[in-house]
Short mmCIF file of C-alpha atoms in Angstrom, two decimals:
data_model
loop_
_atom_site.label_atom_id
_atom_site.label_comp_id
_atom_site.label_asym_id
_atom_site.label_seq_id
_atom_site.Cartn_x
_atom_site.Cartn_y
_atom_site.Cartn_z
CA MET T 1 -14.03 10.79 -18.71
CA SER T 2 -11.85 7.93 -19.97
CA ALA T 3 -9.31 6.32 -17.66
CA GLN T 4 -5.74 7.58 -17.78
CA GLN T 5 -2.95 5.35 -19.04
CA THR T 6 0.58 5.08 -17.68
CA ALA T 7 3.66 5.55 -19.86
CA LEU T 8 4.03 1.75 -19.91
CA HIS T 9 0.60 0.98 -21.38
CA ALA T 10 2.02 -0.19 -24.73
CA ASP T 11 4.47 -2.48 -22.93
CA HIS T 12 1.66 -4.00 -20.90
CA THR T 13 -0.41 -4.55 -24.03
CA GLU T 14 2.50 -6.27 -25.76
CA LEU T 15 2.85 -8.60 -22.79
CA GLY T 16 -0.81 -9.60 -23.07
CA ALA T 17 -2.05 -7.78 -19.98
CA ARG T 18 -5.71 -7.82 -18.99
CA PHE T 19 -6.68 -4.34 -17.85
CA THR T 20 -9.05 -2.92 -15.24
CA GLU T 21 -10.01 0.60 -14.21
CA PHE T 22 -8.55 1.49 -10.82
CA GLY T 23 -8.48 4.93 -9.24
CA GLY T 24 -9.17 6.58 -12.58
CA TRP T 25 -6.39 4.66 -14.36
CA GLU T 26 -6.39 1.76 -16.80
CA MET T 27 -4.07 -0.68 -15.08
CA PRO T 28 -2.93 -4.29 -15.68
CA VAL T 29 -4.84 -6.66 -13.42
CA ARG T 30 -2.88 -9.69 -14.65
CA TYR T 31 -0.72 -10.92 -17.52
CA GLY T 32 -1.40 -14.62 -17.10
CA SER T 33 -2.31 -16.37 -13.87
CA ILE T 34 -2.71 -14.21 -10.76
CA ILE T 35 -1.62 -17.18 -8.65
CA ASP T 36 1.57 -17.63 -10.70
CA GLU T 37 2.36 -13.93 -10.40
CA HIS T 38 1.71 -14.04 -6.66
CA ARG T 39 4.01 -17.03 -6.19
CA ALA T 40 6.74 -15.41 -8.30
CA VAL T 41 6.86 -12.54 -5.80
CA ARG T 42 6.99 -14.90 -2.82
CA GLN T 43 9.62 -17.21 -4.37
CA ALA T 44 11.64 -15.03 -6.78
CA ALA T 45 10.56 -11.53 -7.86
CA GLY T 46 7.75 -9.58 -9.45
CA LEU T 47 7.69 -6.27 -11.32
CA PHE T 48 4.78 -3.85 -10.93
CA ASP T 49 3.82 -0.63 -12.69
CA LEU T 50 2.59 1.70 -9.94
CA SER T 51 2.59 4.90 -11.98
CA HIS T 52 -1.04 5.53 -11.02
CA MET T 53 0.08 6.43 -7.49
CA GLY T 54 0.37 10.12 -6.60
CA GLU T 55 3.64 11.96 -6.08
CA LEU T 56 3.44 15.25 -4.18
CA ARG T 57 6.65 17.15 -3.47
CA VAL T 58 6.50 19.40 -0.41
CA TYR T 59 9.46 21.72 0.10
CA GLY T 60 10.53 24.85 1.90
CA ALA T 61 11.79 25.94 5.30
CA GLY T 62 8.39 25.19 6.85
CA ALA T 63 7.74 21.89 5.07
CA ALA T 64 8.46 19.72 8.11
CA ALA T 65 6.30 21.82 10.44
CA GLY T 66 3.48 21.99 7.88
CA LEU T 67 3.41 18.24 7.37
CA ALA T 68 3.51 17.65 11.13
CA HIS T 69 0.36 19.78 11.40
CA ALA T 70 -1.28 17.90 8.53
CA LEU T 71 -0.45 14.28 9.36
CA VAL T 72 -0.78 11.97 12.37
CA SER T 73 3.02 11.55 12.44
CA ASP T 74 5.77 14.17 12.51
CA PRO T 75 7.85 13.73 9.33
CA GLY T 76 10.33 16.27 10.70
CA ARG T 77 11.63 13.50 12.97
CA LEU T 78 12.71 11.46 9.95
CA PRO T 79 16.39 11.78 9.02
CA ALA T 80 17.11 12.64 5.40
CA GLY T 81 17.05 9.45 3.35
CA ARG T 82 14.33 7.80 5.44
CA ALA T 83 10.62 7.23 4.90
CA GLY T 84 7.64 6.75 7.18
CA TYR T 85 4.09 5.44 6.98
CA SER T 86 1.47 7.99 7.97
CA LEU T 87 -2.17 8.96 7.63
CA LEU T 88 -4.07 12.09 6.73
CA CYS T 89 -7.11 12.33 9.01
CA ALA T 90 -10.20 14.53 9.02
CA PRO T 91 -10.90 16.70 12.09
CA ASP T 92 -13.22 13.94 13.39
CA GLY T 93 -10.38 11.39 13.20
CA GLY T 94 -11.60 9.53 10.11
CA VAL T 95 -8.95 8.49 7.59
CA ILE T 96 -8.78 10.57 4.40
CA ASP T 97 -5.86 8.51 3.10
CA ASP T 98 -2.84 6.51 4.17
CA ILE T 99 0.45 7.62 2.67
CA ILE T 100 4.20 7.16 2.64
CA VAL T 101 6.36 10.22 3.33
CA TYR T 102 9.97 10.22 2.10
CA ARG T 103 12.37 12.83 3.49
CA LEU T 104 14.75 13.64 0.66
CA ASP T 105 16.72 16.37 2.42
CA GLU T 106 16.35 18.89 5.23
CA SER T 107 13.54 20.82 3.57
CA THR T 108 12.15 18.45 0.89
CA PHE T 109 9.62 15.64 1.28
CA LEU T 110 7.91 13.33 -1.20
CA VAL T 111 4.36 12.39 -0.20
CA VAL T 112 2.84 9.38 -1.98
CA PRO T 113 -0.96 9.05 -1.68
CA ASN T 114 -3.23 6.45 -3.22
CA ALA T 115 -4.24 7.00 -6.85
CA ALA T 116 -7.95 7.63 -6.22
CA ASN T 117 -7.18 10.08 -3.40
CA ARG T 118 -4.40 12.11 -5.04
CA ALA T 119 -6.48 15.22 -5.78
CA VAL T 120 -8.20 15.14 -2.37
CA VAL T 121 -4.89 14.72 -0.55
CA ALA T 122 -3.23 17.48 -2.61
CA ASP T 123 -6.06 19.91 -1.86
CA GLU T 124 -6.16 19.03 1.84
CA LEU T 125 -2.39 19.32 2.24
CA GLU T 126 -2.40 22.64 0.38
CA ALA T 127 -4.93 23.99 2.87
CA ARG T 128 -3.08 22.65 5.91
CA LEU T 129 0.28 23.98 4.72
CA ALA T 130 -1.13 27.50 4.63
CA GLY T 131 0.75 29.74 7.04
CA HIS T 132 3.88 27.61 6.77
CA ASP T 133 6.80 28.44 4.49
CA ALA T 134 6.14 25.44 2.25
CA VAL T 135 5.20 24.72 -1.35
CA LEU T 136 3.29 21.68 -2.65
CA GLN T 137 4.10 20.55 -6.19
CA ASP T 138 2.08 17.73 -7.79
CA GLU T 139 4.58 15.64 -9.80
CA THR T 140 2.26 12.71 -10.54
CA ALA T 141 2.03 13.43 -14.27
CA ALA T 142 5.83 13.70 -14.49
CA THR T 143 6.65 10.49 -12.59
CA SER T 144 6.68 6.80 -13.43
CA LEU T 145 6.83 4.45 -10.46
CA LEU T 146 7.99 0.84 -10.75
CA ALA T 147 8.22 -1.70 -7.94
CA ILE T 148 10.42 -4.79 -7.94
CA GLN T 149 9.46 -7.08 -5.06
CA GLY T 150 10.57 -10.47 -3.82
CA PRO T 151 13.54 -12.35 -2.33
CA ARG T 152 15.60 -11.90 -5.52
CA ALA T 153 14.73 -8.23 -6.04
CA ALA T 154 17.97 -6.91 -4.56
CA THR T 155 20.08 -9.32 -6.63
CA ILE T 156 18.36 -8.25 -9.84
CA LEU T 157 18.55 -4.55 -9.06
CA ALA T 158 22.19 -4.75 -7.99
CA GLY T 159 23.16 -5.64 -11.55
CA LEU T 160 21.70 -2.37 -12.84
CA THR T 161 23.00 0.19 -10.34
CA GLU T 162 26.17 1.14 -8.49
CA LEU T 163 24.12 2.12 -5.43
CA ASP T 164 25.05 0.08 -2.35
CA LEU T 165 21.66 -1.55 -1.85
CA ALA T 166 22.76 -3.10 1.43
CA GLY T 167 23.14 0.45 2.72
CA VAL T 168 19.51 1.27 1.87
CA ARG T 169 17.66 -0.10 4.87
CA ASN T 170 13.95 -0.88 5.01
CA TYR T 171 12.10 2.41 4.50
CA GLY T 172 15.26 4.06 3.23
CA VAL T 173 15.54 6.11 0.03
CA ALA T 174 18.48 7.30 -2.05
CA PRO T 175 19.00 8.86 -5.49
CA ALA T 176 20.98 6.79 -8.01
CA PRO T 177 21.07 5.88 -11.70
CA VAL T 178 19.40 2.53 -12.46
CA ALA T 179 20.05 1.12 -15.94
CA GLY T 180 21.16 4.62 -16.93
CA VAL T 181 17.96 6.25 -15.65
CA GLU T 182 18.12 8.76 -12.80
CA ALA T 183 15.92 7.35 -10.05
CA LEU T 184 14.89 7.64 -6.44
CA VAL T 185 15.40 4.15 -5.05
CA ALA T 186 13.23 3.37 -2.02
CA ARG T 187 13.24 0.14 -0.03
CA THR T 188 9.48 0.12 0.37
CA GLY T 189 6.62 -1.99 -0.96
CA TYR T 190 3.13 -3.38 -0.54
CA THR T 191 3.67 -7.13 -0.76
CA GLY T 192 5.19 -8.29 2.53
CA GLU T 193 8.47 -9.06 0.73
CA ASP T 194 11.76 -7.24 0.50
CA GLY T 195 11.86 -4.98 -2.52
CA PHE T 196 12.29 -1.54 -4.01
CA GLU T 197 10.14 1.20 -5.50
CA LEU T 198 11.78 3.28 -8.22
CA PHE T 199 10.62 6.83 -8.97
CA VAL T 200 11.81 8.00 -12.41
CA PRO T 201 10.85 10.62 -15.00
CA TRP T 202 7.55 9.70 -16.70
CA ASP T 203 8.98 9.01 -20.15
CA GLN T 204 11.86 6.94 -18.75
CA GLY T 205 9.53 4.39 -17.19
CA PRO T 206 9.29 2.10 -20.25
CA ALA T 207 13.08 1.88 -20.69
CA LEU T 208 13.59 0.98 -17.03
CA TRP T 209 10.72 -1.54 -17.14
CA ARG T 210 12.36 -3.37 -20.06
CA ALA T 211 15.81 -3.25 -18.45
CA LEU T 212 14.44 -4.77 -15.24
CA LEU T 213 12.58 -7.52 -17.12
CA ASP T 214 15.71 -8.37 -19.11
CA ALA T 215 17.92 -8.41 -16.02
CA GLY T 216 15.41 -10.47 -14.05
CA ASN T 217 14.65 -13.08 -16.69
CA ALA T 218 17.30 -15.49 -15.40
CA HIS T 219 16.10 -14.98 -11.81
CA GLY T 220 12.44 -15.84 -12.31
CA LEU T 221 11.16 -12.25 -12.43
CA ARG T 222 7.61 -11.89 -13.76
CA PRO T 223 5.53 -8.82 -14.61
CA CYS T 224 2.66 -8.64 -12.12
CA GLY T 225 -0.68 -6.87 -12.08
CA LEU T 226 -3.03 -5.47 -9.47
CA GLY T 227 -4.62 -8.89 -8.88
CA ALA T 228 -1.43 -10.33 -7.40
CA ARG T 229 -0.71 -7.07 -5.61
CA ASP T 230 -4.03 -7.40 -3.81
CA THR T 231 -3.57 -11.02 -2.69
CA LEU T 232 0.01 -10.28 -1.61
CA ARG T 233 -0.96 -7.27 0.49
CA LEU T 234 -3.86 -9.24 2.02
CA GLU T 235 -1.53 -12.03 3.17
CA ALA T 236 0.67 -9.30 4.70
CA ALA T 237 -2.47 -7.69 6.26
CA MET T 238 -1.68 -4.32 4.69
CA PRO T 239 -4.76 -2.07 4.52
CA LEU T 240 -6.35 -0.90 1.28
CA TYR T 241 -8.10 2.44 1.14
CA GLY T 242 -11.77 1.92 0.35
CA ALA T 243 -11.71 -1.49 2.02
CA GLU T 244 -10.00 -1.33 5.43
CA LEU T 245 -9.67 2.46 5.48
CA ASP T 246 -12.19 5.25 4.93
CA ARG T 247 -13.55 8.41 6.54
CA GLN T 248 -15.74 6.37 8.89
CA THR T 249 -12.71 4.57 10.31
CA THR T 250 -9.99 5.83 12.66
CA PRO T 251 -6.37 4.68 12.67
CA PHE T 252 -6.89 3.02 16.06
CA GLU T 253 -9.85 0.99 14.80
CA ALA T 254 -7.72 -0.13 11.84
CA GLY T 255 -4.90 -1.31 14.10
CA LEU T 256 -2.67 1.54 12.94
CA GLY T 257 -2.26 3.28 16.27
CA TRP T 258 1.48 2.64 16.05
CA ALA T 259 1.63 5.23 13.22
CA VAL T 260 -0.04 7.94 15.31
CA GLN T 261 2.28 10.23 17.29
CA MET T 262 -0.04 11.78 19.85
CA ASP T 263 2.74 13.91 21.37
CA HIS T 264 2.41 16.62 18.72
CA PRO T 265 -0.57 18.72 17.55
CA PHE T 266 -2.19 17.68 14.26
CA VAL T 267 -5.57 17.85 12.58
CA GLY T 268 -7.79 15.20 14.16
CA ARG T 269 -5.73 14.75 17.33
CA GLU T 270 -8.43 15.89 19.76
CA ALA T 271 -11.02 13.56 18.22
CA LEU T 272 -8.64 10.60 18.28
CA ALA T 273 -7.75 11.28 21.90
CA ALA T 274 -11.40 11.34 22.96
CA ALA T 275 -13.03 8.60 20.87
CA ALA T 276 -13.30 4.97 21.95
CA PRO T 277 -12.97 2.45 19.10
CA ARG T 278 -16.39 1.32 17.78
CA LYS T 279 -14.93 -1.63 15.86
CA ARG T 280 -11.69 -3.57 15.46
CA LEU T 281 -9.96 -4.89 12.36
CA VAL T 282 -9.13 -8.59 12.72
CA GLY T 283 -7.80 -11.43 10.64
CA LEU T 284 -10.04 -14.39 9.91
CA ALA T 285 -9.13 -17.88 8.72
CA LEU T 286 -12.12 -19.71 7.31
CA ARG T 287 -12.47 -23.20 8.76
CA GLY T 288 -15.30 -24.22 6.44
CA ARG T 289 -15.66 -24.24 2.67
CA GLY T 290 -16.02 -20.82 1.06
CA ILE T 291 -14.25 -17.53 0.43
CA ALA T 292 -15.20 -14.38 2.31
CA ARG T 293 -15.55 -11.31 0.10
CA HIS T 294 -15.85 -7.59 0.75
CA GLY T 295 -19.15 -6.77 2.44
CA TYR T 296 -20.02 -10.26 3.67
CA PRO T 297 -21.64 -10.22 7.14
CA VAL T 298 -19.83 -11.60 10.20
CA THR T 299 -21.87 -13.02 13.09
CA ARG T 300 -21.25 -14.78 16.37
CA ALA T 301 -21.22 -18.53 15.86
CA GLY T 302 -24.77 -19.78 15.39
CA GLU T 303 -26.37 -16.33 15.73
CA PRO T 304 -28.13 -14.38 12.96
CA GLU T 305 -27.37 -10.77 13.97
CA PRO T 306 -24.27 -9.30 12.22
CA ILE T 307 -21.48 -7.98 14.44
CA GLY T 308 -19.29 -6.83 11.57
CA LEU T 309 -18.37 -6.99 7.91
CA VAL T 310 -15.57 -8.48 5.82
CA THR T 311 -13.40 -5.81 4.18
CA SER T 312 -11.11 -8.04 2.08
CA GLY T 313 -10.92 -11.78 1.49
CA SER T 314 -9.39 -14.36 -0.80
CA GLN T 315 -7.95 -17.82 -1.05
CA SER T 316 -4.33 -17.44 0.04
CA PRO T 317 -1.95 -18.85 -2.60
CA THR T 318 0.84 -19.06 -0.04
CA LEU T 319 -1.07 -20.57 2.88
CA GLY T 320 -3.54 -22.68 0.93
CA GLU T 321 -6.54 -21.51 2.97
CA ALA T 322 -9.19 -18.81 2.75
CA ILE T 323 -8.32 -15.67 4.72
CA ALA T 324 -10.03 -12.34 5.30
CA LEU T 325 -9.84 -9.03 7.10
CA ALA T 326 -13.00 -7.85 8.84
CA TYR T 327 -14.26 -5.19 11.20
CA ILE T 328 -16.12 -6.63 14.17
CA GLU T 329 -17.32 -5.47 17.56
CA PRO T 330 -14.36 -4.77 19.88
CA GLY T 331 -15.47 -7.34 22.46
CA THR T 332 -15.25 -10.20 19.97
CA ALA T 333 -11.85 -9.26 18.53
CA VAL T 334 -9.99 -11.90 20.54
CA THR T 335 -7.61 -14.40 18.93
CA GLY T 336 -9.18 -17.84 18.85
CA THR T 337 -12.79 -16.62 18.85
CA MET T 338 -14.97 -18.65 16.50
CA LEU T 339 -17.35 -16.67 14.31
CA ASP T 340 -19.46 -17.20 11.21
CA VAL T 341 -19.15 -15.48 7.84
CA THR T 342 -22.25 -15.53 5.64
CA VAL T 343 -21.03 -16.75 2.25
CA ARG T 344 -23.77 -16.89 -0.39
CA GLY T 345 -26.43 -17.29 2.24
CA ALA T 346 -24.65 -20.02 4.21
CA ALA T 347 -22.80 -19.66 7.52
CA VAL T 348 -19.12 -20.61 7.22
CA THR T 349 -17.06 -21.00 10.39
CA ALA T 350 -14.14 -18.60 10.75
CA GLU T 351 -11.52 -18.17 13.46
CA VAL T 352 -10.01 -14.88 14.61
CA VAL T 353 -6.27 -15.28 13.99
CA PRO T 354 -3.17 -13.10 14.44
CA THR T 355 -2.02 -10.89 11.57
CA PRO T 356 -0.12 -10.67 9.35
CA PHE T 357 -1.23 -14.00 7.91
CA TYR T 358 2.15 -14.28 6.18
CA ARG T 359 5.52 -13.02 7.35
CA ARG T 360 8.55 -13.47 5.13
CA PRO T 361 11.36 -15.68 6.44
CA GLY T 362 13.66 -13.86 8.81
CA ARG T 363 11.08 -11.23 9.83
#
């Protein structure tokens, strides 16, 4: 089956995008230089098409209770107009997906799963909502999602909406017209920068994309692809499903225990309460020459036996050094520990360092 295309595909093509298949979608990986796009987000602003992400509306009198049963957090504790990071776990505690839940009003929630997991998450939520007075409606095919990220994102967006953006706090969401398009404006993102994600009707995505590019031209805004999105999220140590997260990994092993509310019953709670972590996710800074990539072995310094694997790695455009995330044995996950990463058959020294690797000024 051929990959799906977003409503903005023609716009991406006109801008000279290079495409890649991701989660069943044909998505822009870059328009020019990934490094230039990355730096635009850190220094000015970047615009992303995220319409491949899933949008699942859950509503009804029992929506809050149903989602609390389904997820590791209790979305019913969110006030209307707020969002929360959560995870959908299997009964054995393994991660099925990580998601953002937006509470739109007392009985309506928007659940945003990863593109490749949309169908799995929709089916699993449907099953777990059974017995609750709640309806799940998959709105993915009717929704375009754009993200404007970076220190100038708010300034650019402010020129296109009457919404008081200062009143939309981090992980806040509010409905408002943007450039004449009815949108849900959320102060969320996946880059480590301030920014907004805009949910709009599918066929209105291209018009809003062009309006944002026009408004941002004087502010250094650049269209950005998945390549820059990946290096940005790595610097911010944000997990990627299929790399840092999967069904063989628990939230606690991934360093996401803060998102788990153990004081309410949910699918997977008993397993998470009983299991000791078998591995720990850590940040690595390579002190020798080389770049760690997904799947590269990690060993104790000077020893041949692997104690873990790299999940994500790249040269950091912001920090000017090679960085990586890796799962290693819990006993070695101590800041300052010196390890080796096997890069193309050679041992490269790496140091366990605190994460995130990058934190925006003022955070």
